[in-house]
PDB file of C-alpha atoms in Angstrom:
ATOM      1  CA  MET A 717     118.511 115.280 113.192  1.00  0.00           C
ATOM      2  CA  LYS A 718     119.325 116.034 109.416  1.00  0.00           C
ATOM      3  CA  ARG A 719     116.622 113.736 108.310  1.00  0.00           C
ATOM      4  CA  LEU A 720     114.204 115.609 110.839  1.00  0.00           C
ATOM      5  CA  LEU A 721     115.100 118.806 109.231  1.00  0.00           C
ATOM      6  CA  TYR A 722     114.741 117.389 105.651  1.00  0.00           C
ATOM      7  CA  PHE A 723     111.343 116.065 106.484  1.00  0.00           C
ATOM      8  CA  ALA A 724     110.398 119.550 107.965  1.00  0.00           C
ATOM      9  CA  PHE A 725     111.638 121.411 105.022  1.00  0.00           C
ATOM     10  CA  MET A 726     109.743 119.220 102.508  1.00  0.00           C
ATOM     11  CA  LEU A 727     106.468 119.599 104.519  1.00  0.00           C
ATOM     12  CA  TYR A 728     106.832 123.394 104.462  1.00  0.00           C
ATOM     13  CA  SER A 729     107.647 123.344 100.871  1.00  0.00           C
ATOM     14  CA  CYS A 730     104.554 121.521  99.836  1.00  0.00           C
ATOM     15  CA  GLY A 731     102.551 123.907 102.152  1.00  0.00           C
ATOM     16  CA  ALA A 732     100.549 121.097 104.011  1.00  0.00           C
ATOM     17  CA  ALA A 733      98.841 121.560 107.187  1.00  0.00           C
ATOM     18  CA  ALA A 734     100.709 118.866 108.952  1.00  0.00           C
ATOM     19  CA  PHE A 735      99.139 117.549 112.576  1.00  0.00           C
ATOM     20  CA  ASP A 736     100.717 116.332 115.651  1.00  0.00           C
ATOM     21  CA  GLY A 737      99.156 113.565 117.937  1.00  0.00           C
ATOM     22  CA  THR A 738      95.801 112.084 117.092  1.00  0.00           C
ATOM     23  CA  PRO A 739      93.185 114.898 116.234  1.00  0.00           C
ATOM     24  CA  THR A 740      89.705 113.901 116.770  1.00  0.00           C
ATOM     25  CA  PHE A 741      86.581 115.214 115.138  1.00  0.00           C
ATOM     26  CA  SER A 742      82.978 114.202 116.276  1.00  0.00           C
ATOM     27  CA  LYS A 743      79.634 115.115 115.518  1.00  0.00           C
ATOM     28  CA  THR A 744      75.999 113.628 115.903  1.00  0.00           C
ATOM     29  CA  VAL A 745      73.563 113.985 113.002  1.00  0.00           C
ATOM     30  CA  ALA A 746      69.955 112.514 113.640  1.00  0.00           C
ATOM     31  CA  GLY A 747      71.007 110.694 116.485  1.00  0.00           C
ATOM     32  CA  VAL A 748      73.995 108.966 114.957  1.00  0.00           C
ATOM     33  CA  GLY A 749      77.614 109.686 116.321  1.00  0.00           C
ATOM     34  CA  HIS A 750      80.128 110.077 113.873  1.00  0.00           C
ATOM     35  CA  THR A 751      84.051 110.257 114.882  1.00  0.00           C
ATOM     36  CA  LEU A 752      87.138 110.827 112.812  1.00  0.00           C
ATOM     37  CA  THR A 753      90.422 110.187 114.223  1.00  0.00           C
ATOM     38  CA  LEU A 754      93.753 111.002 112.283  1.00  0.00           C
ATOM     39  CA  SER A 755      97.032 109.776 113.369  1.00  0.00           C
ATOM     40  CA  HIS A 756     100.740 109.068 112.487  1.00  0.00           C
ATOM     41  CA  TRP A 757     101.342 111.795 109.916  1.00  0.00           C
ATOM     42  CA  THR A 758     104.560 110.824 107.957  1.00  0.00           C
ATOM     43  CA  LEU A 759     106.258 111.796 104.795  1.00  0.00           C
ATOM     44  CA  ASN A 760     107.767 109.583 102.138  1.00  0.00           C
ATOM     45  CA  THR A 761     110.968 110.196 100.311  1.00  0.00           C
ATOM     46  CA  LYS A 762     109.408 112.688  97.984  1.00  0.00           C
ATOM     47  CA  GLY A 763     108.046 114.736 100.919  1.00  0.00           C
ATOM     48  CA  ILE A 764     104.481 113.587 100.294  1.00  0.00           C
ATOM     49  CA  PRO A 765     102.334 113.020 103.399  1.00  0.00           C
ATOM     50  CA  SER A 766     100.330 110.232 104.421  1.00  0.00           C
ATOM     51  CA  PHE A 767      98.417 109.382 107.686  1.00  0.00           C
ATOM     52  CA  GLU A 768      96.137 106.958 109.262  1.00  0.00           C
ATOM     53  CA  TYR A 769      92.504 107.404 109.825  1.00  0.00           C
ATOM     54  CA  VAL A 770      89.635 105.676 111.742  1.00  0.00           C
ATOM     55  CA  TYR A 771      86.264 106.641 110.910  1.00  0.00           C
ATOM     56  CA  VAL A 772      83.294 105.309 113.233  1.00  0.00           C
ATOM     57  CA  GLN A 773      79.470 105.757 113.038  1.00  0.00           C
ATOM     58  CA  HIS A 774      77.755 104.615 116.309  1.00  0.00           C
ATOM     59  CA  THR A 775      74.371 104.455 118.209  1.00  0.00           C
ATOM     60  CA  THR A 776      73.265 102.547 121.181  1.00  0.00           C
ATOM     61  CA  SER A 777      72.783  99.367 118.945  1.00  0.00           C
ATOM     62  CA  CYS A 778      75.341  99.871 116.256  1.00  0.00           C
ATOM     63  CA  GLN A 779      78.626 100.502 115.275  1.00  0.00           C
ATOM     64  CA  PHE A 780      80.403 101.044 111.879  1.00  0.00           C
ATOM     65  CA  ARG A 781      84.021 101.271 111.297  1.00  0.00           C
ATOM     66  CA  LEU A 782      86.352 102.336 108.332  1.00  0.00           C
ATOM     67  CA  ALA A 783      90.070 102.402 108.970  1.00  0.00           C
ATOM     68  CA  GLY A 784      93.098 102.885 106.791  1.00  0.00           C
ATOM     69  CA  ARG A 785      96.118 104.817 105.598  1.00  0.00           C
ATOM     70  CA  VAL A 786      95.615 107.617 103.207  1.00  0.00           C
ATOM     71  CA  ASP A 787      98.309 109.291 100.841  1.00  0.00           C
ATOM     72  CA  GLY A 788      98.168 112.771  99.424  1.00  0.00           C
ATOM     73  CA  ILE A 789      97.025 113.236  95.846  1.00  0.00           C
ATOM     74  CA  THR A 790      99.951 114.876  93.931  1.00  0.00           C
ATOM     75  CA  GLU A 791     100.936 116.395  90.927  1.00  0.00           C
ATOM     76  CA  GLU A 792     104.191 116.719  88.876  1.00  0.00           C
ATOM     77  CA  ARG A 793     105.396 120.403  88.497  1.00  0.00           C
ATOM     78  CA  ASP A 794     108.809 121.019  86.873  1.00  0.00           C
ATOM     79  CA  GLY A 795     110.072 117.836  87.671  1.00  0.00           C
ATOM     80  CA  LYS A 796     108.791 118.026  91.145  1.00  0.00           C
ATOM     81  CA  THR A 797     106.139 115.876  92.781  1.00  0.00           C
ATOM     82  CA  MET A 798     103.999 118.242  94.991  1.00  0.00           C
ATOM     83  CA  LEU A 799     100.617 117.961  96.599  1.00  0.00           C
ATOM     84  CA  GLU A 800      97.850 119.076  94.634  1.00  0.00           C
ATOM     85  CA  VAL A 801      95.918 121.989  95.970  1.00  0.00           C
ATOM     86  CA  TYR A 802      92.036 122.192  95.183  1.00  0.00           C
ATOM     87  CA  ASN A 803      90.345 125.539  95.522  1.00  0.00           C
ATOM     88  CA  PRO A 804      86.430 124.551  96.247  1.00  0.00           C
ATOM     89  CA  GLN A 805      83.452 127.221  96.052  1.00  0.00           C
ATOM     90  CA  ASN A 806      81.253 127.450  98.819  1.00  0.00           C
ATOM     91  CA  ASP A 807      77.367 127.710  98.779  1.00  0.00           C
ATOM     92  CA  ASP A 808      77.426 131.486  97.466  1.00  0.00           C
ATOM     93  CA  GLY A 809      79.691 130.378  94.591  1.00  0.00           C
ATOM     94  CA  GLY A 810      82.731 132.472  96.144  1.00  0.00           C
ATOM     95  CA  ALA A 811      86.190 130.889  96.837  1.00  0.00           C
ATOM     96  CA  ALA A 812      86.195 128.483  99.926  1.00  0.00           C
ATOM     97  CA  THR A 813      89.234 127.670 101.875  1.00  0.00           C
ATOM     98  CA  GLN A 814      91.876 125.907  99.866  1.00  0.00           C
ATOM     99  CA  VAL A 815      92.262 122.048 100.409  1.00  0.00           C
ATOM    100  CA  ILE A 816      94.493 119.349 100.019  1.00  0.00           C
ATOM    101  CA  MET A 817      92.949 115.704  99.647  1.00  0.00           C
ATOM    102  CA  PHE A 818      94.234 112.454 100.631  1.00  0.00           C
ATOM    103  CA  PHE A 819      92.846 108.719  99.484  1.00  0.00           C
ATOM    104  CA  ASP A 820      93.083 105.141  99.748  1.00  0.00           C
ATOM    105  CA  ASP A 821      90.927 102.439  98.059  1.00  0.00           C
ATOM    106  CA  THR A 822      88.074 103.275 100.155  1.00  0.00           C
ATOM    107  CA  VAL A 823      87.766 107.124 101.112  1.00  0.00           C
ATOM    108  CA  THR A 824      88.868 110.643 100.206  1.00  0.00           C
ATOM    109  CA  ILE A 825      89.790 113.096 103.172  1.00  0.00           C
ATOM    110  CA  THR A 826      89.877 116.563 102.760  1.00  0.00           C
ATOM    111  CA  LEU A 827      92.182 118.834 104.980  1.00  0.00           C
ATOM    112  CA  PRO A 828      92.905 122.681 105.088  1.00  0.00           C
ATOM    113  CA  TYR A 829      95.705 123.607 102.837  1.00  0.00           C
ATOM    114  CA  GLN A 830      97.073 125.865 105.675  1.00  0.00           C
ATOM    115  CA  GLY A 831      96.232 126.817 109.030  1.00  0.00           C
ATOM    116  CA  HIS A 832      94.683 124.770 111.617  1.00  0.00           C
ATOM    117  CA  LEU A 833      92.504 121.591 111.196  1.00  0.00           C
ATOM    118  CA  ARG A 834      89.267 123.067 111.559  1.00  0.00           C
ATOM    119  CA  ASP A 835      87.489 121.894 108.538  1.00  0.00           C
ATOM    120  CA  VAL A 836      87.990 117.963 107.595  1.00  0.00           C
ATOM    121  CA  GLY A 837      85.904 115.991 105.481  1.00  0.00           C
ATOM    122  CA  ILE A 838      85.590 112.309 104.548  1.00  0.00           C
ATOM    123  CA  SER A 839      83.842 110.820 101.623  1.00  0.00           C
ATOM    124  CA  GLY A 840      83.607 107.552  99.541  1.00  0.00           C
ATOM    125  CA  THR A 841      81.676 104.796  98.113  1.00  0.00           C
ATOM    126  CA  LEU A 842      80.669 102.215 100.410  1.00  0.00           C
ATOM    127  CA  THR A 843      80.516  98.458  99.183  1.00  0.00           C
ATOM    128  CA  ALA A 844      77.272  96.435  99.576  1.00  0.00           C
ATOM    129  CA  ALA A 845      78.822  94.708 102.785  1.00  0.00           C
ATOM    130  CA  GLN A 846      79.947  98.133 104.162  1.00  0.00           C
ATOM    131  CA  ARG A 847      76.422  99.624 103.286  1.00  0.00           C
ATOM    132  CA  ALA A 848      74.563  96.771 105.021  1.00  0.00           C
ATOM    133  CA  GLN A 849      76.570  97.695 108.435  1.00  0.00           C
ATOM    134  CA  VAL A 850      76.307 101.396 108.433  1.00  0.00           C
ATOM    135  CA  CYS A 851      74.355 103.032 111.236  1.00  0.00           C
ATOM    136  CA  THR A 852      72.434 105.244 109.164  1.00  0.00           C
ATOM    137  CA  ARG A 853      70.303 104.029 105.744  1.00  0.00           C
ATOM    138  CA  PRO A 854      71.724 106.246 103.133  1.00  0.00           C
ATOM    139  CA  LYS A 855      69.785 106.337  99.979  1.00  0.00           C
ATOM    140  CA  ASN A 856      72.611 105.380  97.940  1.00  0.00           C
ATOM    141  CA  ASN A 857      76.125 103.979  98.572  1.00  0.00           C
ATOM    142  CA  LYS A 858      77.772 107.258  99.333  1.00  0.00           C
ATOM    143  CA  LEU A 859      79.645 108.248 102.280  1.00  0.00           C
ATOM    144  CA  SER A 860      80.000 111.860 102.792  1.00  0.00           C
ATOM    145  CA  ILE A 861      80.467 113.951 106.231  1.00  0.00           C
ATOM    146  CA  GLU A 862      82.180 117.196 107.075  1.00  0.00           C
ATOM    147  CA  PHE A 863      83.600 117.977 110.579  1.00  0.00           C
ATOM    148  CA  ARG A 864      84.154 121.579 111.770  1.00  0.00           C
ATOM    149  CA  LYS A 865      85.655 122.442 114.992  1.00  0.00           C
TER     150      LYS A 865
END
């Protein structure tokens, strides 16, 4: 119980929008289905979150899958390790919702800093082998898609 309270305090202190269960986001773009599933939100001993993801592109004749575990991007402040909060701009140049970012060797995933998981993004650079397997034909080796609930 003490450990659970410690992790809850650390999560609250870093301000991250944690999730329960396995939230799934889906959309179709130009006939290609895109699905992102998040799971297993955990905190390390410093209170920094990480979670697992599965991203899938699919059509009737193709399926491409990326999966892994991403860690929160952190910064040191006053001797403490904290999640780094980003302040993106919207299309009009105004302030958009603050986000936190998670990464592994393949992708970066953005989540809202606070509130519900409504806007989630995944981006990355595909290897030549991955690019040959995707269901879309990108002009370059970049993967970038945003999900909105």
